[in-house]
């Protein structure tokens, strides 16, 4: 049985004050679902990670980073390593978020190194995959997602892969208000799970959590979570509002 997992990706939003108050408000809201089996994480910008982690230290909410570098230390100006993130209280790291793929230009190869480095640094990577609108229209979603998963997990054995969460985020649904239909989400998640079962053993593929992301809101969270292979949600915009994020988490339990 896969434990539900809801994470809020704050992207490049909040400031030193609002990041802490948002974390505090989310933690307060979680008291209403105390006792439910669910993993919840917030993913603030790097510079606010430490203060948010401190704010949440007495709560059950984990903290994640939006990115991670491929090495643990050394002459890599401007980069942040998995072991540094672990050191300040991070549990998760996003790898290959669509904005890093399509705005910054990260390749599958680089993302694969980041997934591996996140695990070496003691973090649990969340590998993000998803097709562009043009790719969905030309019916190559399967090929795109298959390539992203195979390349993103290349070289990782069973033990390392069991640390990974996959997030399916169709790019056309991110920040657009267009959510994948439950059927589209389930189809993509089923495809990913089938692929994982070809790459690893059946049990492992069955245990890996696959989150859906792309315009998740309080009013569509429960419906998405009702799909057999949707194990959780990766929330962008709505995670910046504590009430909305808490409502989404409630919809996922
Ligand atoms: P939105 O929820 O704002 O569409 O963002 C989704 C996302 O990119 C989460 O990582």
CSV table of C-alpha atoms and ligand atoms in Angstrom, one decimal:
chain,number,residue,atom,x,y,z
A,1,UNK,CA,0.0,0.0,0.0
A,2,UNK,CA,1.5,3.3,-1.1
A,3,UNK,CA,1.3,6.1,1.5
A,4,UNK,CA,-0.1,9.3,0.0
A,5,UNK,CA,2.3,12.2,-0.5
A,6,UNK,CA,1.5,15.8,-1.1
A,7,UNK,CA,4.3,18.4,-1.7
A,8,UNK,CA,4.0,22.1,-2.2
A,9,UNK,CA,6.6,23.6,-4.6
A,10,UNK,CA,6.8,27.3,-3.8
A,11,UNK,CA,9.0,27.9,-6.8
A,12,UNK,CA,10.7,31.4,-6.8
A,13,UNK,CA,8.1,32.9,-4.4
A,14,UNK,CA,7.8,34.2,-0.8
A,15,UNK,CA,10.4,36.2,1.2
A,16,UNK,CA,12.1,35.8,4.5
A,17,UNK,CA,9.1,36.7,6.5
A,18,UNK,CA,6.3,35.2,4.4
A,19,UNK,CA,8.1,31.9,3.9
A,20,UNK,CA,8.1,31.3,7.7
A,21,UNK,CA,4.6,32.5,8.2
A,22,UNK,CA,3.3,30.3,5.4
A,23,UNK,CA,5.1,27.3,6.9
A,24,UNK,CA,3.6,28.1,10.3
A,25,UNK,CA,0.1,28.4,8.9
A,26,UNK,CA,0.5,25.1,7.0
A,27,UNK,CA,1.7,23.3,10.1
A,28,UNK,CA,-1.3,24.7,12.1
A,29,UNK,CA,-3.7,23.4,9.5
A,30,UNK,CA,-2.2,20.0,9.6
A,31,UNK,CA,-3.4,19.5,13.2
A,32,UNK,CA,-6.8,18.8,11.6
A,33,UNK,CA,-5.6,15.7,9.8
A,34,UNK,CA,-3.4,14.4,12.7
A,35,UNK,CA,-3.4,10.6,12.8
A,36,UNK,CA,-3.9,10.2,9.0
A,37,UNK,CA,-1.2,8.3,7.2
A,38,UNK,CA,0.2,10.9,4.7
A,39,UNK,CA,3.5,12.4,3.9
A,40,UNK,CA,3.5,16.2,3.5
A,41,UNK,CA,6.4,18.4,2.4
A,42,UNK,CA,7.0,22.0,1.5
A,43,UNK,CA,9.6,23.0,-1.1
A,44,UNK,CA,10.7,26.6,-0.5
A,45,UNK,CA,13.5,28.5,-2.3
A,46,UNK,CA,17.0,27.6,-1.2
A,47,UNK,CA,17.6,30.8,0.8
A,48,UNK,CA,14.6,30.2,3.0
A,49,UNK,CA,15.1,26.4,3.5
A,50,UNK,CA,16.8,26.7,6.8
A,51,UNK,CA,14.4,29.0,8.5
A,52,UNK,CA,11.4,27.0,7.1
A,53,UNK,CA,13.0,23.7,8.3
A,54,UNK,CA,13.5,25.3,11.8
A,55,UNK,CA,9.9,26.5,11.8
A,56,UNK,CA,8.7,23.0,10.9
A,57,UNK,CA,11.1,21.0,13.1
A,58,UNK,CA,8.4,20.1,15.7
A,59,UNK,CA,5.8,19.2,13.0
A,60,UNK,CA,5.5,16.2,10.7
A,61,UNK,CA,5.9,18.3,7.6
A,62,UNK,CA,9.1,17.6,5.7
A,63,UNK,CA,11.2,20.1,3.7
A,64,UNK,CA,12.5,19.7,0.2
A,65,UNK,CA,14.8,21.6,-2.1
A,66,UNK,CA,13.8,22.7,-5.7
A,67,UNK,CA,17.1,21.5,-7.2
A,68,UNK,CA,20.4,19.9,-6.2
A,69,UNK,CA,23.8,19.7,-7.8
A,70,UNK,CA,25.6,16.7,-9.2
A,71,UNK,CA,28.6,16.8,-6.8
A,72,UNK,CA,28.7,17.0,-2.9
A,73,UNK,CA,31.4,19.7,-2.6
A,74,UNK,CA,34.2,21.5,-4.4
A,75,UNK,CA,34.7,24.3,-6.9
A,76,UNK,CA,31.2,24.6,-8.3
A,77,UNK,CA,30.4,28.3,-7.8
A,78,UNK,CA,26.8,28.9,-7.1
A,79,UNK,CA,25.7,25.3,-6.7
A,80,UNK,CA,24.2,23.5,-3.6
A,81,UNK,CA,24.9,19.9,-2.9
A,82,UNK,CA,22.7,17.1,-1.5
A,83,UNK,CA,24.8,16.7,1.6
A,84,UNK,CA,24.5,20.5,2.3
A,85,UNK,CA,20.7,20.2,2.0
A,86,UNK,CA,20.6,17.2,4.2
A,87,UNK,CA,22.7,19.0,6.7
A,88,UNK,CA,20.2,21.8,7.1
A,89,UNK,CA,17.2,19.5,7.5
A,90,UNK,CA,16.0,18.7,4.0
A,91,UNK,CA,14.4,15.4,3.2
A,92,UNK,CA,13.6,15.7,-0.5
A,93,UNK,CA,15.0,17.3,-3.7
A,94,UNK,CA,13.1,17.9,-6.9
A,95,UNK,CA,15.2,16.8,-9.9
A,96,UNK,CA,14.3,17.8,-13.5
A,97,UNK,CA,11.3,20.0,-12.7
A,98,UNK,CA,9.8,21.2,-16.1
A,99,UNK,CA,10.9,24.8,-15.4
A,100,UNK,CA,14.5,23.5,-15.1
A,101,UNK,CA,14.2,21.4,-18.2
A,102,UNK,CA,12.5,24.0,-20.4
A,103,UNK,CA,13.6,27.4,-18.9
A,104,UNK,CA,17.1,26.6,-17.7
A,105,UNK,CA,17.8,23.9,-20.3
A,106,UNK,CA,18.6,20.9,-18.1
A,107,UNK,CA,19.1,17.6,-20.0
A,108,UNK,CA,18.1,14.1,-19.1
A,109,UNK,CA,21.8,13.3,-18.6
A,110,UNK,CA,22.3,16.1,-16.1
A,111,UNK,CA,19.0,15.3,-14.3
A,112,UNK,CA,20.1,11.6,-14.0
A,113,UNK,CA,23.3,12.8,-12.3
A,114,UNK,CA,21.3,15.0,-9.9
A,115,UNK,CA,19.0,12.1,-9.0
A,116,UNK,CA,22.0,10.0,-8.2
A,117,UNK,CA,23.7,12.8,-6.3
A,118,UNK,CA,20.6,13.5,-4.2
A,119,UNK,CA,20.6,9.9,-3.0
A,120,UNK,CA,24.3,9.9,-2.3
A,121,UNK,CA,23.8,13.1,-0.3
A,122,UNK,CA,21.1,11.4,1.8
A,123,UNK,CA,18.0,12.9,0.2
A,124,UNK,CA,15.0,11.4,-1.5
A,125,UNK,CA,14.8,12.7,-5.1
A,126,UNK,CA,11.5,13.5,-6.7
A,127,UNK,CA,12.1,13.0,-10.5
A,128,UNK,CA,9.8,15.2,-12.5
A,129,UNK,CA,8.7,14.2,-16.0
A,130,UNK,CA,6.0,15.3,-18.4
A,131,UNK,CA,5.3,16.2,-22.0
A,132,UNK,CA,4.9,19.6,-23.7
A,133,UNK,CA,1.5,20.6,-25.3
A,134,UNK,CA,2.9,20.0,-28.8
A,135,UNK,CA,4.1,16.5,-27.8
A,136,UNK,CA,0.6,15.7,-26.4
A,137,UNK,CA,-1.0,17.0,-29.6
A,138,UNK,CA,1.3,14.9,-31.8
A,139,UNK,CA,0.7,11.9,-29.6
A,140,UNK,CA,4.2,11.3,-28.5
A,141,UNK,CA,3.5,11.6,-24.7
A,142,UNK,CA,4.4,7.9,-24.2
A,143,UNK,CA,7.7,8.2,-26.0
A,144,UNK,CA,8.7,11.5,-24.1
A,145,UNK,CA,7.8,10.2,-20.7
A,146,UNK,CA,9.5,6.8,-21.3
A,147,UNK,CA,12.7,8.6,-22.4
A,148,UNK,CA,12.6,10.9,-19.3
A,149,UNK,CA,12.1,8.0,-16.9
A,150,UNK,CA,14.6,5.7,-18.5
A,151,UNK,CA,17.3,8.4,-18.8
A,152,UNK,CA,16.5,9.9,-15.4
A,153,UNK,CA,16.9,6.6,-13.6
A,154,UNK,CA,19.8,5.2,-15.7
A,155,UNK,CA,22.4,3.3,-13.7
A,156,UNK,CA,20.3,3.2,-10.5
A,157,UNK,CA,19.9,-0.2,-9.0
A,158,UNK,CA,16.9,-1.4,-7.0
A,159,UNK,CA,18.1,-0.1,-3.7
A,160,UNK,CA,18.6,3.5,-5.0
A,161,UNK,CA,15.4,3.5,-7.0
A,162,UNK,CA,13.4,2.7,-3.9
A,163,UNK,CA,14.4,6.2,-2.6
A,164,UNK,CA,12.8,7.9,-5.7
A,165,UNK,CA,9.4,9.4,-6.0
A,166,UNK,CA,8.2,10.2,-9.6
A,167,UNK,CA,6.2,13.3,-10.4
A,168,UNK,CA,4.2,13.4,-13.6
A,169,UNK,CA,3.6,17.0,-14.5
A,170,UNK,CA,2.3,17.6,-18.0
A,171,UNK,CA,3.9,20.9,-19.0
A,172,UNK,CA,0.7,22.2,-20.5
A,173,UNK,CA,-1.0,21.9,-17.2
A,174,UNK,CA,1.6,23.7,-15.1
A,175,UNK,CA,0.4,27.2,-14.0
A,176,UNK,CA,-2.2,27.3,-16.7
A,177,UNK,CA,-5.3,26.4,-14.8
A,178,UNK,CA,-5.7,23.4,-17.2
A,179,UNK,CA,-5.6,20.2,-15.2
A,180,UNK,CA,-5.2,16.8,-16.9
A,181,UNK,CA,-8.4,14.9,-16.8
A,182,UNK,CA,-8.5,12.1,-14.3
A,183,UNK,CA,-8.4,9.7,-17.3
A,184,UNK,CA,-5.3,11.4,-18.8
A,185,UNK,CA,-3.5,11.5,-15.4
A,186,UNK,CA,-4.3,7.8,-14.7
A,187,UNK,CA,-3.2,6.8,-18.2
A,188,UNK,CA,0.2,8.5,-17.8
A,189,UNK,CA,0.7,7.1,-14.3
A,190,UNK,CA,-0.2,3.6,-15.4
A,191,UNK,CA,2.2,3.9,-18.2
A,192,UNK,CA,5.0,5.0,-15.8
A,193,UNK,CA,4.3,2.2,-13.4
A,194,UNK,CA,4.3,-0.4,-16.2
A,195,UNK,CA,7.6,1.0,-17.4
A,196,UNK,CA,9.0,0.8,-13.9
A,197,UNK,CA,7.9,-2.8,-13.7
A,198,UNK,CA,9.8,-3.6,-16.9
A,199,UNK,CA,12.9,-1.8,-15.5
A,200,UNK,CA,12.8,-3.2,-12.0
A,201,UNK,CA,10.9,-5.9,-10.2
A,202,UNK,CA,7.2,-5.8,-9.9
A,203,UNK,CA,7.1,-5.2,-6.2
A,204,UNK,CA,9.5,-2.3,-6.4
A,205,UNK,CA,7.4,-0.7,-9.3
A,206,UNK,CA,4.3,-1.2,-7.2
A,207,UNK,CA,5.9,0.6,-4.2
A,208,UNK,CA,7.2,3.7,-6.0
A,209,UNK,CA,5.0,6.7,-5.5
A,210,UNK,CA,3.9,8.6,-8.6
A,211,UNK,CA,2.6,12.2,-7.9
A,212,UNK,CA,0.5,14.2,-10.3
A,213,UNK,CA,1.3,17.9,-10.7
A,214,UNK,CA,-0.3,20.7,-12.9
A,215,UNK,CA,-2.9,23.1,-11.6
A,216,UNK,CA,-3.9,21.0,-8.6
A,217,UNK,CA,-6.5,22.9,-6.6
A,218,UNK,CA,-8.7,22.1,-3.6
A,219,UNK,CA,-11.6,21.3,-5.9
A,220,UNK,CA,-9.7,18.7,-8.0
A,221,UNK,CA,-7.4,17.1,-5.4
A,222,UNK,CA,-9.7,14.3,-4.2
A,223,UNK,CA,-10.8,13.3,-7.7
A,224,UNK,CA,-7.2,13.0,-8.9
A,225,UNK,CA,-6.3,11.1,-5.8
A,226,UNK,CA,-9.1,8.7,-6.5
A,227,UNK,CA,-7.2,7.3,-9.5
A,228,UNK,CA,-5.5,4.0,-8.9
A,229,UNK,CA,-2.0,5.0,-9.8
A,230,UNK,CA,-2.1,8.6,-8.5
A,231,UNK,CA,-0.3,8.4,-5.2
A,232,UNK,CA,0.0,12.0,-4.4
A,233,UNK,CA,0.1,15.6,-5.6
A,234,UNK,CA,2.9,18.1,-6.5
A,235,UNK,CA,1.3,21.5,-6.0
A,236,UNK,CA,2.6,24.8,-7.3
A,237,UNK,CA,0.5,28.0,-7.2
A,238,UNK,CA,-2.1,26.7,-4.7
A,239,UNK,CA,0.7,25.7,-2.2
A,240,UNK,CA,1.3,29.5,-1.7
A,241,UNK,CA,-2.0,29.8,0.1
A,242,UNK,CA,-2.0,27.9,3.4
A,243,UNK,CA,-5.7,27.3,3.4
A,244,UNK,CA,-5.7,26.0,-0.2
A,245,UNK,CA,-2.7,23.7,0.5
A,246,UNK,CA,-4.2,22.3,3.7
A,247,UNK,CA,-7.5,21.7,1.8
A,248,UNK,CA,-5.6,19.8,-0.9
A,249,UNK,CA,-3.9,17.7,1.7
A,250,UNK,CA,-7.3,17.0,3.3
A,251,UNK,CA,-8.5,15.9,-0.1
A,252,UNK,CA,-5.6,13.5,-0.4
A,253,UNK,CA,-6.1,11.6,2.8
B,1,LIG,P1,0.9,24.6,-10.6
B,1,LIG,O1,0.2,23.9,-9.5
B,1,LIG,O2,1.1,26.1,-10.3
B,1,LIG,O3,0.3,24.4,-11.9
B,1,LIG,O4,2.4,24.1,-10.7
B,1,LIG,C1,2.7,22.8,-10.7
B,1,LIG,C2,4.1,22.5,-10.5
B,1,LIG,O5,5.0,22.8,-11.3
B,1,LIG,C3,4.5,21.9,-9.2
B,1,LIG,O6,5.9,21.5,-9.3
